Short mmCIF file of C-alpha atoms in Angstrom, two decimals:
data_model
loop_
_atom_site.label_atom_id
_atom_site.label_comp_id
_atom_site.label_asym_id
_atom_site.label_seq_id
_atom_site.Cartn_x
_atom_site.Cartn_y
_atom_site.Cartn_z
CA UNK A 152 -14.15 25.44 -34.90
CA UNK A 153 -17.52 24.91 -36.62
CA UNK A 154 -18.13 23.27 -40.03
CA UNK A 155 -18.81 26.70 -41.55
CA UNK A 156 -15.70 28.46 -40.21
CA UNK A 157 -13.42 29.54 -43.09
CA UNK A 158 -10.06 27.79 -42.88
CA UNK A 159 -7.17 30.26 -43.39
CA UNK A 160 -4.02 29.45 -45.28
CA UNK A 161 -1.77 27.04 -43.40
CA UNK A 162 1.95 27.01 -44.20
CA UNK A 163 1.27 28.48 -47.61
CA UNK A 164 -1.18 25.75 -48.72
CA UNK A 165 -4.68 26.40 -49.96
CA UNK A 166 -7.46 24.87 -52.07
CA UNK A 167 -8.10 21.14 -51.81
CA UNK A 168 -5.59 20.66 -49.00
CA UNK A 169 -7.29 23.26 -46.81
CA UNK A 170 -10.71 21.81 -47.55
CA UNK A 171 -9.37 18.46 -46.47
CA UNK A 172 -7.87 19.97 -43.31
CA UNK A 173 -11.21 21.60 -42.55
CA UNK A 174 -13.05 18.29 -42.82
CA UNK A 175 -10.38 16.57 -40.73
CA UNK A 176 -10.65 19.24 -38.05
CA UNK A 177 -14.39 18.63 -37.76
CA UNK A 178 -13.76 14.89 -37.68
CA UNK A 179 -11.10 15.43 -35.00
CA UNK A 180 -13.60 17.28 -32.80
CA UNK A 181 -15.91 14.25 -32.90
CA UNK A 182 -13.10 11.74 -32.36
CA UNK A 183 -11.59 13.77 -29.53
CA UNK A 184 -14.80 13.62 -27.51
CA UNK A 185 -14.73 9.84 -27.79
CA UNK A 186 -10.98 9.16 -27.52
CA UNK A 187 -10.26 11.49 -24.59
CA UNK A 188 -13.46 11.00 -22.64
CA UNK A 189 -11.64 10.03 -19.43
CA UNK A 190 -12.03 12.78 -16.82
CA UNK A 191 -8.49 12.19 -15.60
CA UNK A 192 -6.72 12.95 -18.92
CA UNK A 193 -5.57 16.40 -20.04
CA UNK A 194 -7.07 16.19 -23.53
CA UNK A 195 -5.46 18.02 -26.47
CA UNK A 196 -7.35 20.67 -28.42
CA UNK A 197 -4.77 21.20 -31.17
CA UNK A 198 -2.73 17.99 -31.76
CA UNK A 199 -0.54 19.38 -34.52
CA UNK A 200 2.42 17.49 -35.96
CA UNK A 201 5.89 19.03 -36.19
CA UNK A 202 8.54 18.44 -38.84
CA UNK A 203 11.35 16.10 -37.92
CA UNK A 204 12.85 12.72 -38.78
CA UNK A 205 10.38 11.94 -41.56
CA UNK A 206 11.19 15.19 -43.35
CA UNK A 207 14.96 14.95 -42.80
CA UNK A 208 16.39 13.29 -45.93
CA UNK A 209 19.30 11.02 -45.03
CA UNK A 210 20.34 10.69 -48.67
CA UNK A 211 20.89 14.45 -48.87
CA UNK A 212 22.98 14.22 -45.70
CA UNK A 213 25.14 11.44 -47.17
CA UNK A 214 25.60 13.48 -50.35
CA UNK A 215 26.72 16.50 -48.34
CA UNK A 216 29.15 14.46 -46.26
CA UNK A 217 30.71 12.98 -49.38
CA UNK A 218 30.31 15.97 -51.69
CA UNK A 219 31.64 18.89 -49.64
CA UNK A 220 35.05 17.30 -48.91
CA UNK A 221 35.22 16.18 -52.55
CA UNK A 222 34.61 19.77 -53.72
CA UNK A 223 37.41 20.97 -51.42
CA UNK A 224 39.65 18.21 -52.77
CA UNK A 225 39.05 19.28 -56.35
CA UNK A 226 39.55 22.97 -55.62
CA UNK A 227 42.80 22.43 -53.71
CA UNK A 228 44.11 19.48 -55.72
CA UNK A 229 44.34 17.20 -52.66
CA UNK A 230 45.11 13.48 -52.76
CA UNK A 231 42.51 10.72 -52.43
CA UNK A 232 43.83 9.69 -49.01
CA UNK A 233 43.50 13.28 -47.80
CA UNK A 234 39.93 13.30 -49.09
CA UNK A 235 38.99 10.26 -46.98
CA UNK A 236 40.64 11.72 -43.88
CA UNK A 237 38.87 15.06 -44.43
CA UNK A 238 35.53 13.28 -44.95
CA UNK A 239 35.91 11.45 -41.63
CA UNK A 240 36.78 14.67 -39.81
CA UNK A 241 34.02 16.78 -41.36
CA UNK A 242 31.20 14.20 -41.26
CA UNK A 243 29.93 15.16 -37.79
CA UNK A 244 30.12 18.96 -38.29
CA UNK A 245 28.40 18.70 -41.67
CA UNK A 246 25.66 16.52 -40.19
CA UNK A 247 25.15 18.91 -37.28
CA UNK A 248 25.04 21.96 -39.54
CA UNK A 249 22.55 20.30 -41.88
CA UNK A 250 20.30 19.54 -38.90
CA UNK A 251 20.45 23.16 -37.73
CA UNK A 252 19.64 24.52 -41.19
CA UNK A 253 16.84 22.00 -41.70
CA UNK A 254 15.23 22.94 -38.37
CA UNK A 255 14.80 26.51 -39.67
CA UNK A 256 13.39 25.65 -43.10
CA UNK A 257 11.38 22.46 -42.53
CA UNK A 258 7.66 22.63 -43.27
CA UNK A 259 5.04 21.00 -41.08
CA UNK A 260 3.81 17.62 -42.36
CA UNK A 261 0.79 17.91 -44.64
CA UNK A 262 -0.90 14.97 -42.89
CA UNK A 263 -2.63 16.92 -40.13
CA UNK A 264 -5.92 16.18 -38.41
CA UNK A 265 -6.53 19.80 -37.44
CA UNK A 266 -5.92 23.31 -38.77
CA UNK A 267 -4.12 26.06 -36.88
CA UNK A 268 -6.39 28.91 -35.76
CA UNK A 269 -3.84 31.46 -37.08
CA UNK A 270 -4.41 33.85 -34.20
CA UNK A 271 -1.87 36.69 -33.88
CA UNK A 272 1.11 36.16 -31.60
CA UNK A 273 -0.15 38.93 -29.33
CA UNK A 274 -3.24 36.93 -28.44
CA UNK A 275 -1.01 34.41 -26.65
CA UNK A 276 1.92 36.40 -25.26
CA UNK A 277 2.85 40.01 -24.56
CA UNK A 278 6.38 40.98 -25.58
CA UNK A 279 7.66 43.72 -23.29
CA UNK A 280 11.04 44.26 -24.97
CA UNK A 281 10.53 46.80 -27.78
CA UNK A 282 13.21 45.44 -30.10
CA UNK A 283 11.96 41.88 -29.74
CA UNK A 284 8.36 42.99 -30.22
CA UNK A 285 9.22 44.72 -33.49
CA UNK A 286 11.04 41.59 -34.69
CA UNK A 287 8.32 39.02 -33.99
CA UNK A 288 5.02 40.90 -34.19
CA UNK A 289 2.84 39.33 -36.88
CA UNK A 290 4.85 36.11 -37.01
CA UNK A 291 5.98 33.24 -34.83
CA UNK A 292 8.71 33.20 -32.20
CA UNK A 293 11.37 30.46 -31.76
CA UNK A 294 10.46 28.46 -28.68
CA UNK A 295 13.94 28.89 -27.16
CA UNK A 296 13.73 32.67 -27.57
CA UNK A 297 10.31 32.61 -25.92
CA UNK A 298 11.18 30.69 -22.79
CA UNK A 299 14.51 32.44 -22.21
CA UNK A 300 12.78 35.82 -22.56
CA UNK A 301 9.89 34.68 -20.37
CA UNK A 302 12.29 33.66 -17.61
CA UNK A 303 14.09 37.01 -17.94
CA UNK A 304 10.82 38.93 -17.60
CA UNK A 305 10.78 40.26 -21.18
CA UNK A 306 7.60 38.34 -22.08
CA UNK A 307 4.33 37.73 -20.22
CA UNK A 308 1.72 35.06 -20.88
CA UNK A 309 -1.81 36.13 -21.74
CA UNK A 310 -3.49 33.40 -19.75
CA UNK A 311 -2.87 29.94 -18.34
CA UNK A 312 0.46 28.40 -19.43
CA UNK A 313 -0.99 24.95 -20.15
CA UNK A 314 -3.83 26.36 -22.25
CA UNK A 315 -1.39 28.54 -24.20
CA UNK A 316 1.03 25.67 -24.77
CA UNK A 317 -1.77 23.50 -26.12
CA UNK A 318 -1.81 25.98 -29.02
CA UNK A 319 1.97 26.50 -29.20
CA UNK A 320 2.16 25.66 -32.93
CA UNK A 321 0.02 28.70 -33.64
CA UNK A 322 2.57 31.10 -32.11
CA UNK A 323 5.94 29.31 -31.90
CA UNK A 324 8.29 27.14 -33.95
CA UNK A 325 11.23 24.96 -32.95
CA UNK A 326 14.50 25.77 -34.71
CA UNK A 327 17.94 24.99 -33.31
CA UNK A 328 19.09 28.48 -32.35
CA UNK A 329 22.65 29.67 -31.73
CA UNK A 330 22.14 29.51 -27.95
CA UNK A 331 20.78 25.96 -28.19
CA UNK A 332 23.72 24.85 -30.34
CA UNK A 333 26.18 26.55 -27.97
CA UNK A 334 24.65 24.82 -24.94
CA UNK A 335 24.70 21.47 -26.72
CA UNK A 336 28.37 21.71 -27.75
CA UNK A 337 29.86 23.44 -24.71
CA UNK A 338 27.83 21.92 -21.86
CA UNK A 339 25.68 18.95 -22.86
CA UNK A 340 28.37 17.00 -24.72
CA UNK A 341 31.09 17.51 -22.05
CA UNK A 342 28.65 16.39 -19.35
CA UNK A 343 27.74 13.33 -21.41
CA UNK A 344 31.40 12.39 -21.82
CA UNK A 345 32.45 12.97 -18.22
CA UNK A 346 29.89 12.01 -15.53
CA UNK A 347 32.37 12.00 -12.67
CA UNK A 348 31.24 11.47 -9.10
CA UNK A 349 31.91 15.12 -8.35
CA UNK A 350 29.90 16.30 -11.36
CA UNK A 351 26.93 14.09 -10.48
CA UNK A 352 27.06 15.14 -6.82
CA UNK A 353 27.14 18.83 -7.69
CA UNK A 354 24.23 18.55 -10.14
CA UNK A 355 22.07 16.44 -7.83
CA UNK A 356 22.61 18.59 -4.76
CA UNK A 357 22.15 21.84 -6.63
CA UNK A 358 18.85 20.46 -7.89
CA UNK A 359 17.37 18.37 -5.08
CA UNK A 360 18.73 20.25 -2.08
CA UNK A 361 17.10 23.48 -3.23
CA UNK A 362 14.54 23.10 -0.47
CA UNK A 363 11.89 20.53 0.43
CA UNK A 364 9.25 23.27 0.41
CA UNK A 365 10.04 23.93 -3.26
CA UNK A 366 9.28 20.31 -4.19
CA UNK A 367 6.37 19.90 -1.78
CA UNK A 368 4.70 22.78 -3.63
CA UNK A 369 3.99 20.44 -6.53
CA UNK A 370 4.76 16.88 -5.35
CA UNK A 371 2.38 17.08 -2.41
CA UNK A 372 2.47 14.89 0.69
CA UNK A 373 3.91 11.78 -0.98
CA UNK A 374 7.06 13.63 -2.15
CA UNK A 375 7.49 11.30 -5.13
CA UNK A 376 9.21 12.78 -8.18
CA UNK A 377 8.37 9.97 -10.61
CA UNK A 378 5.32 9.07 -12.66
CA UNK A 379 2.20 7.86 -10.90
CA UNK A 380 -0.23 5.37 -12.44
CA UNK A 381 -3.87 5.76 -13.39
CA UNK A 382 -5.96 3.19 -11.56
CA UNK A 383 -9.46 4.16 -12.62
CA UNK A 384 -9.78 6.08 -15.87
CA UNK A 385 -13.46 6.73 -15.20
CA UNK A 386 -12.75 8.98 -12.22
CA UNK A 387 -10.45 11.93 -11.67
CA UNK A 388 -7.92 10.43 -9.28
CA UNK A 389 -5.90 12.70 -7.03
CA UNK A 390 -2.12 12.93 -7.18
CA UNK A 391 -1.92 10.90 -3.97
CA UNK A 392 -4.07 8.15 -5.49
CA UNK A 393 -1.91 8.07 -8.62
CA UNK A 394 1.25 7.70 -6.56
CA UNK A 395 -0.25 5.09 -4.24
CA UNK A 396 -1.25 3.11 -7.34
CA UNK A 397 2.37 3.23 -8.49
CA UNK A 398 3.82 2.22 -5.13
CA UNK A 399 1.62 -0.87 -4.98
CA UNK A 400 2.26 -1.68 -8.64
CA UNK A 401 6.05 -1.62 -8.21
CA UNK A 402 5.99 -3.77 -5.08
CA UNK A 403 3.65 -6.31 -6.69
CA UNK A 404 5.56 -6.28 -9.98
CA UNK A 405 8.83 -7.24 -8.30
CA UNK A 406 7.01 -9.60 -5.93
CA UNK A 407 8.40 -8.18 -2.70
CA UNK A 408 7.91 -10.60 0.17
CA UNK A 409 8.50 -10.28 3.94
CA UNK A 410 12.21 -10.38 4.72
CA UNK A 411 13.34 -9.59 1.17
CA UNK A 412 16.45 -7.47 0.90
CA UNK A 413 15.33 -4.56 -1.26
CA UNK A 414 17.53 -1.81 -2.73
CA UNK A 415 16.08 1.34 -4.29
CA UNK A 416 18.74 3.20 -6.29
CA UNK A 417 18.06 6.93 -6.56
CA UNK A 418 15.32 6.74 -3.95
CA UNK A 419 14.52 10.46 -3.79
CA UNK A 420 12.70 11.26 -0.56
CA UNK A 421 12.45 7.54 0.24
CA UNK A 422 8.70 7.04 0.03
CA UNK A 423 8.94 3.73 -1.88
CA UNK A 424 11.49 2.42 0.64
CA UNK A 425 9.26 3.20 3.62
CA UNK A 426 6.14 1.95 1.78
CA UNK A 427 7.71 -1.43 0.94
CA UNK A 428 8.99 -1.94 4.47
CA UNK A 429 5.66 -0.99 6.05
CA UNK A 430 3.27 -2.79 3.71
CA UNK A 431 5.34 -5.74 2.44
CA UNK A 432 7.72 -6.43 5.33
CA UNK A 433 10.90 -5.92 3.35
CA UNK A 434 14.33 -4.88 4.59
CA UNK A 435 14.63 -1.87 2.30
CA UNK A 436 17.58 0.44 1.68
CA UNK A 437 17.41 3.59 -0.43
CA UNK A 438 20.37 5.48 -1.87
CA UNK A 439 20.44 9.15 -2.89
CA UNK A 440 22.99 11.95 -3.20
CA UNK A 441 20.54 14.49 -1.82
CA UNK A 442 21.19 15.47 1.79
CA UNK A 443 17.70 16.88 2.29
CA UNK A 444 16.18 13.75 0.77
CA UNK A 445 18.19 11.52 3.11
CA UNK A 446 17.03 13.39 6.20
CA UNK A 447 13.42 13.49 5.01
CA UNK A 448 13.35 9.78 4.08
CA UNK A 449 14.76 8.56 7.39
CA UNK A 450 12.36 10.81 9.29
CA UNK A 451 9.43 9.45 7.28
CA UNK A 452 10.49 5.84 7.89
CA UNK A 453 10.62 6.53 11.63
CA UNK A 454 7.25 8.28 11.49
CA UNK A 455 5.73 5.26 9.75
CA UNK A 456 7.20 2.91 12.35
CA UNK A 457 9.72 1.21 10.07
CA UNK A 458 12.89 3.04 11.04
CA UNK A 459 14.67 -0.28 11.68
CA UNK A 460 13.75 -1.85 8.32
CA UNK A 461 13.80 1.15 6.00
CA UNK A 462 17.02 3.18 5.76
CA UNK A 463 18.10 5.97 3.43
CA UNK A 464 21.83 6.32 2.74
CA UNK A 465 23.45 9.43 1.29
CA UNK A 466 25.99 8.11 -1.21
CA UNK A 467 26.88 7.77 -4.88
CA UNK A 468 25.40 4.68 -6.50
CA UNK A 469 28.92 3.55 -7.40
CA UNK A 470 29.75 3.26 -3.69
CA UNK A 471 26.85 0.96 -2.75
CA UNK A 472 28.20 -2.15 -0.92
CA UNK A 473 27.74 -5.12 -3.25
CA UNK A 474 27.48 -7.79 -0.58
CA UNK A 475 25.29 -9.24 0.69
CA UNK A 476 23.25 -9.32 -2.49
CA UNK A 477 19.67 -8.07 -2.81
CA UNK A 478 16.53 -10.04 -3.67
CA UNK A 479 14.89 -7.06 -5.29
CA UNK A 480 16.41 -3.94 -6.85
CA UNK A 481 14.35 -0.99 -8.04
CA UNK A 482 15.47 2.13 -9.85
CA UNK A 483 12.82 4.70 -10.71
CA UNK A 484 13.86 7.48 -13.08
CA UNK A 485 17.39 7.77 -11.74
CA UNK A 486 19.25 5.76 -14.41
CA UNK A 487 18.91 8.65 -16.87
CA UNK A 488 21.42 10.52 -14.68
CA UNK A 489 23.94 7.68 -14.91
CA UNK A 490 24.62 8.82 -18.45
CA UNK A 491 25.05 7.04 -21.75
CA UNK A 492 28.76 6.43 -21.27
CA UNK A 493 28.35 4.87 -17.80
CA UNK A 494 25.10 3.02 -18.44
CA UNK A 495 26.54 -0.41 -19.20
CA UNK A 496 28.85 -0.18 -16.20
CA UNK A 497 25.83 0.70 -14.04
CA UNK A 498 23.82 -2.30 -15.25
CA UNK A 499 26.73 -4.65 -14.65
CA UNK A 500 26.92 -3.32 -11.09
CA UNK A 501 23.18 -3.93 -10.62
CA UNK A 502 23.57 -7.46 -11.94
CA UNK A 503 26.42 -8.11 -9.53
CA UNK A 504 24.37 -6.83 -6.56
CA UNK A 505 21.29 -8.92 -7.48
CA UNK A 506 20.67 -12.46 -6.29
CA UNK A 507 20.57 -15.05 -9.08
CA UNK A 508 16.81 -15.50 -8.54
CA UNK A 509 16.22 -11.79 -7.95
CA UNK A 510 14.21 -9.25 -9.94
CA UNK A 511 15.25 -5.83 -11.23
CA UNK A 512 12.67 -3.12 -11.88
CA UNK A 513 13.80 -0.20 -14.03
CA UNK A 514 11.52 2.79 -14.60
CA UNK A 515 13.22 5.12 -17.03
CA UNK A 516 12.22 8.12 -19.11
CA UNK A 517 12.93 7.84 -22.82
CA UNK A 518 12.57 9.62 -26.14
CA UNK A 519 10.90 8.45 -29.33
CA UNK A 520 13.10 7.36 -32.20
CA UNK A 521 10.96 9.08 -34.85
CA UNK A 522 11.84 12.49 -33.44
CA UNK A 523 10.34 15.87 -34.18
CA UNK A 524 12.11 19.20 -33.71
CA UNK A 525 9.91 20.02 -30.75
CA UNK A 526 11.41 16.96 -29.03
CA UNK A 527 14.90 18.46 -29.40
CA UNK A 528 13.75 21.83 -28.11
CA UNK A 529 12.07 20.35 -25.05
CA UNK A 530 14.88 17.88 -24.34
CA UNK A 531 17.61 20.52 -24.32
CA UNK A 532 15.42 22.86 -22.26
CA UNK A 533 15.10 20.06 -19.69
CA UNK A 534 18.84 19.39 -19.75
CA UNK A 535 19.60 23.05 -19.11
CA UNK A 536 17.02 23.93 -16.49
CA UNK A 537 15.40 20.86 -14.91
CA UNK A 538 17.43 17.63 -15.14
CA UNK A 539 21.07 18.44 -15.95
CA UNK A 540 23.16 15.37 -16.69
CA UNK A 541 20.19 13.11 -17.52
CA UNK A 542 21.54 12.20 -20.96
CA UNK A 543 20.60 8.50 -20.84
CA UNK A 544 16.97 9.23 -21.77
CA UNK A 545 17.00 7.16 -24.94
CA UNK A 546 14.62 5.21 -27.18
CA UNK A 547 13.42 1.89 -25.82
CA UNK A 548 15.47 -0.27 -28.20
CA UNK A 549 18.68 1.25 -26.80
CA UNK A 550 17.67 0.57 -23.18
CA UNK A 551 16.63 -3.02 -23.90
CA UNK A 552 19.85 -3.60 -25.83
CA UNK A 553 21.89 -2.33 -22.89
CA UNK A 554 20.04 -4.62 -20.49
CA UNK A 555 20.54 -7.68 -22.67
CA UNK A 556 24.22 -6.89 -23.20
CA UNK A 557 24.66 -6.70 -19.41
CA UNK A 558 23.23 -10.20 -19.03
CA UNK A 559 19.60 -9.45 -18.22
CA UNK A 560 16.49 -10.95 -19.73
CA UNK A 561 13.73 -8.41 -20.18
CA UNK A 562 10.51 -9.92 -18.90
CA UNK A 563 7.95 -7.16 -19.41
CA UNK A 564 7.91 -3.62 -20.75
CA UNK A 565 5.12 -1.10 -20.43
CA UNK A 566 5.02 2.44 -21.81
CA UNK A 567 3.37 4.78 -19.31
CA UNK A 568 3.65 8.17 -21.00
CA UNK A 569 -0.06 8.90 -20.64
CA UNK A 570 0.19 8.14 -16.92
CA UNK A 571 3.08 10.56 -16.69
CA UNK A 572 1.08 13.24 -18.48
CA UNK A 573 -1.65 12.97 -15.87
CA UNK A 574 0.90 13.01 -13.03
CA UNK A 575 2.54 16.12 -14.49
CA UNK A 576 -0.86 17.73 -14.83
CA UNK A 577 -1.54 17.25 -11.13
CA UNK A 578 1.91 18.66 -10.35
CA UNK A 579 1.16 21.66 -12.53
CA UNK A 580 -2.11 22.33 -10.74
CA UNK A 581 -0.37 22.17 -7.35
CA UNK A 582 2.40 24.50 -8.57
CA UNK A 583 -0.06 27.10 -9.79
CA UNK A 584 -1.98 26.97 -6.51
CA UNK A 585 1.24 27.67 -4.63
CA UNK A 586 2.46 30.48 -6.91
CA UNK A 587 2.55 33.18 -4.24
CA UNK A 588 4.50 30.99 -1.81
CA UNK A 589 7.10 30.04 -4.43
CA UNK A 590 7.55 33.56 -5.77
CA UNK A 591 8.03 34.86 -2.22
CA UNK A 592 10.56 32.17 -1.27
CA UNK A 593 12.42 31.62 -4.55
CA UNK A 594 11.55 34.48 -6.87
CA UNK A 595 9.55 34.85 -10.06
CA UNK A 596 12.21 33.29 -12.30
CA UNK A 597 12.21 29.91 -10.53
CA UNK A 598 8.42 29.92 -10.52
CA UNK A 599 8.34 30.54 -14.27
CA UNK A 600 10.92 27.87 -15.07
CA UNK A 601 8.85 25.19 -13.35
CA UNK A 602 5.61 26.61 -14.74
CA UNK A 603 6.87 26.05 -18.29
CA UNK A 604 8.50 22.71 -17.44
CA UNK A 605 5.31 21.27 -16.00
CA UNK A 606 2.87 22.73 -18.53
CA UNK A 607 4.93 21.75 -21.58
CA UNK A 608 5.71 18.29 -20.18
CA UNK A 609 2.02 17.46 -19.70
CA UNK A 610 1.76 17.65 -23.49
CA UNK A 611 5.16 16.12 -24.30
CA UNK A 612 4.36 12.98 -22.29
CA UNK A 613 0.83 12.74 -23.68
CA UNK A 614 1.90 12.96 -27.32
CA UNK A 615 4.85 10.56 -27.00
CA UNK A 616 7.74 12.98 -27.55
CA UNK A 617 9.14 11.72 -24.28
CA UNK A 618 7.66 8.85 -22.37
CA UNK A 619 8.47 6.49 -19.52
CA UNK A 620 9.09 2.74 -19.54
CA UNK A 621 8.44 0.19 -16.80
CA UNK A 622 10.88 -2.65 -17.37
CA UNK A 623 11.01 -5.86 -15.33
CA UNK A 624 14.17 -7.91 -15.83
CA UNK A 625 16.13 -10.75 -14.28
CA UNK A 626 19.46 -12.44 -14.84
CA UNK A 627 19.50 -14.41 -18.07
CA UNK A 628 20.54 -17.69 -16.50
CA UNK A 629 19.50 -21.18 -17.53
CA UNK A 630 18.48 -22.03 -13.96
CA UNK A 631 16.22 -19.00 -13.44
CA UNK A 632 12.64 -20.08 -12.62
CA UNK A 633 10.73 -18.24 -15.32
CA UNK A 634 7.50 -20.00 -14.33
CA UNK A 635 7.36 -17.75 -11.26
CA UNK A 636 6.61 -14.82 -13.59
CA UNK A 637 3.81 -16.39 -15.61
CA UNK A 638 0.68 -14.31 -16.08
CA UNK A 639 -2.66 -15.21 -17.57
CA UNK A 640 -3.26 -14.17 -21.18
CA UNK A 641 -5.61 -11.26 -21.77
CA UNK A 642 -9.09 -12.64 -22.20
CA UNK A 643 -8.32 -15.87 -20.35
CA UNK A 644 -11.52 -17.45 -19.08
CA UNK A 645 -13.77 -15.65 -21.54
CA UNK A 646 -16.14 -17.74 -23.68
CA UNK A 647 -14.47 -19.02 -26.84
CA UNK A 648 -15.94 -18.98 -30.33
CA UNK A 649 -17.85 -16.19 -32.05
CA UNK A 650 -19.30 -14.96 -28.78
#
């Protein structure tokens, strides 16, 4: 966009607002070059804001919850006690319905730093279904309708998925559709409430035992399905470098020493277990429900010469022997699958398995509290297609509260969403390079599901819709030696004073 490009109407606004948006868009172009100058970052070109929590008026919700039952009471001549009972029963359905309706009518926030290009839908996607094409031509398509139709082969992309998703607000919007609501009520909520061993086993094995070649197509040689870490923002680090940075960071963060008993819960293909045993001399045990992961991890440990000190066990986390205790426990992006209902029970188990002077490292994906409707759309897409049962992806305050309630003291917390965005970007590039192999082995539908998952998630992690937290904790005991975790303040050793 140049300073002289006419800015079209955006969401029905014109005049001074559009002039302001035009100036902000030019300003954004300048700021973007400076703010996203790192060659390793997947920089945005249309960072548009979506309606959500800020536009959702809680006072209107409270009025509806109190007013609708009162109107029924007046019309039917019901008693006051019946009114209170009816209010309690209808509060959740009224709240849910108000959220659904609001998602369809909400306007985008006026505080934007860029203007939409207002390109026609057909410049981004090709709708092959005639009825659907007639319905959406000249407008925008609900995101859920898009990805379901894309997976079914009724829509094609007109270019690279990541590039098209960077401009998704120009061609899509994010309402709660009937299919989304149905999935939420009939599948997501029951899974949240249940989380039996059999349910978790079925979901994990259906997902992770699909085939190691499927995951190697984007995870690469390290076979690590968790966020890597940027080490040098001035260079474009490879996926392997990002993951090696993370492996070292975790081992150093929990201060693994030779001979330490180390447990990795939800170890995946066991790379961290083998790495810690080989490079830090630990006695490491990893636990996973995936049969393929277990075989791969034990084979890798043997290949790296640490088969006696690095073992992968195929079992449910609830069946892990609690004695003898462990000096170090790590859990990287598995606790989400424990579920909200079981989360406190899980943390109490971890505390019981940990030595009194031990350290617990929790890396967990989470959602922002100040949600936008895109966050809902992406989250339920992930729950349906990518990570079923991972309902404990919550805002940071909830996770910290759970840890403290379980008797832990949180030592450090870092938000690594931007690191995850870069990791996902490298995964996306690998996936696209291996398109022909995946389509041949697993079909076009599976390729497309992961294509959208990876492309969309690069952006979601970068913009903070979903992020990832590195949390270091220990038992909150009076006798714990907190001095062992001291670090120097930022800027320590620098000249003091005005200089």
